[in-house]
XYZ file of C-alpha atoms in Angstrom:
135
model
C 0.000 0.000 0.000
C 1.481 3.289 -1.010
C 0.401 6.879 -1.161
C 1.129 10.024 0.792
C -0.870 12.710 2.473
C -0.470 16.453 2.472
C 1.025 16.042 5.968
C 4.196 14.599 4.448
C 6.498 16.012 1.816
C 4.453 16.266 -1.370
C 0.857 15.269 -1.967
C 0.569 12.089 -4.015
C -2.436 9.906 -4.734
C -0.353 7.227 -6.423
C -0.375 3.675 -5.099
C 2.581 1.344 -5.595
C 1.599 -2.179 -6.640
C 3.917 -5.168 -6.568
C 3.524 -7.972 -9.124
C 5.094 -11.112 -7.579
C 5.008 -13.006 -10.888
C 7.115 -10.345 -12.644
C 9.039 -9.233 -9.539
C 8.272 -5.629 -10.424
C 6.527 -2.534 -9.083
C 4.217 -0.135 -10.893
C 2.326 3.007 -9.926
C -1.346 3.637 -10.421
C -3.013 6.979 -10.006
C -6.019 7.854 -7.840
C -5.144 5.597 -4.960
C -6.088 5.990 -1.332
C -4.258 8.428 0.916
C -3.734 7.864 4.647
C -5.261 4.390 4.829
C -6.198 3.453 8.401
C -7.422 -0.088 7.686
C -7.101 -2.515 4.804
C -7.567 -6.169 3.884
C -7.319 -8.369 0.813
C -10.333 -10.496 -0.023
C -10.303 -12.601 -3.159
C -8.237 -10.603 -5.621
C -9.351 -7.185 -4.377
C -7.925 -4.698 -1.890
C -10.389 -3.064 0.520
C -9.386 0.191 2.271
C -10.752 2.744 4.706
C -9.179 6.201 4.481
C -8.665 8.477 7.468
C -10.330 11.426 5.719
C -13.285 9.474 4.323
C -14.474 6.756 6.702
C -17.966 6.779 5.225
C -16.715 5.015 2.091
C -15.032 1.673 1.519
C -12.477 1.933 -1.303
C -12.127 -1.256 -3.361
C -9.195 -1.748 -5.741
C -9.463 -4.292 -8.560
C -6.071 -5.240 -10.061
C -7.786 -6.797 -13.079
C -8.474 -3.362 -14.570
C -6.508 -1.132 -12.132
C -9.716 0.582 -11.022
C -11.081 1.904 -7.733
C -14.707 1.647 -6.662
C -16.149 3.537 -3.700
C -18.929 1.890 -1.672
C -20.832 3.953 0.933
C -20.549 2.641 4.504
C -23.977 2.790 6.219
C -23.203 5.103 9.129
C -25.283 7.471 11.170
C -23.867 10.047 13.519
C -20.126 10.664 13.728
C -18.094 10.412 10.541
C -14.959 9.598 12.541
C -15.503 6.032 13.718
C -11.995 4.662 13.074
C -12.701 1.184 11.709
C -10.430 -1.839 11.601
C -11.073 -4.550 9.027
C -11.294 -8.295 9.505
C -12.264 -11.196 7.248
C -14.797 -13.921 8.038
C -16.180 -16.455 5.532
C -15.266 -14.365 2.444
C -16.872 -11.266 3.966
C -15.383 -8.111 5.472
C -15.925 -7.150 9.090
C -15.612 -3.452 9.924
C -14.887 -3.154 13.644
C -15.547 0.303 15.123
C -12.916 1.333 17.651
C -15.348 3.700 19.359
C -16.294 2.501 22.822
C -19.877 3.721 22.421
C -22.403 0.910 22.194
C -24.280 2.729 19.415
C -21.679 1.617 16.880
C -21.951 -2.001 15.761
C -19.614 -4.204 13.769
C -20.570 -4.057 10.110
C -20.428 -7.052 7.770
C -19.871 -6.394 4.041
C -20.518 -9.173 1.513
C -19.033 -8.171 -1.872
C -20.925 -11.029 -3.558
C -24.384 -10.151 -2.196
C -27.111 -8.725 -4.392
C -27.266 -4.953 -4.707
C -28.858 -3.428 -1.626
C -28.131 -6.342 0.697
C -24.333 -6.074 0.903
C -24.309 -4.594 4.430
C -25.456 -6.236 7.667
C -24.603 -5.804 11.333
C -22.752 -8.457 13.292
C -22.447 -9.331 17.002
C -18.694 -10.009 16.819
C -16.906 -7.302 18.811
C -13.254 -7.781 19.792
C -12.046 -6.213 23.025
C -9.377 -3.535 23.160
C -8.453 -0.467 21.181
C -5.188 -1.803 19.717
C -6.808 -3.938 17.036
C -5.025 -3.748 13.674
C -6.290 -6.491 11.357
C -8.135 -9.738 11.969
C -8.664 -12.939 9.986
C -11.151 -15.398 11.473
C -11.334 -19.026 10.383
C -14.660 -20.552 11.359
């Protein structure tokens, strides 16, 4: 994961991508800046940006494209999610201690309109980085 923010030297929205088959790097434009959480599911990269936590950014290496999916939030726009994977679905864990925020479950293969659900899984602690759960 590459990219820089305006808080560092320069202001780049390029993402560096490594191709392990060719042992080479390339840059693509319009990447995410200041990613706070990410996970790979299937052949896609899923990211949450610090500045835009109401959208899930999805990168597809097949056509080097980004897709933005709205995250169903109410209230604060600064939840600070961490991402986990469970049964080919993404879990978005809110780090807020408030009980009003629930873990969100995103199914990229669900029919349009039913991709998001809530989930009872809630890890303890505020130092969560990334989680993979094998059921």
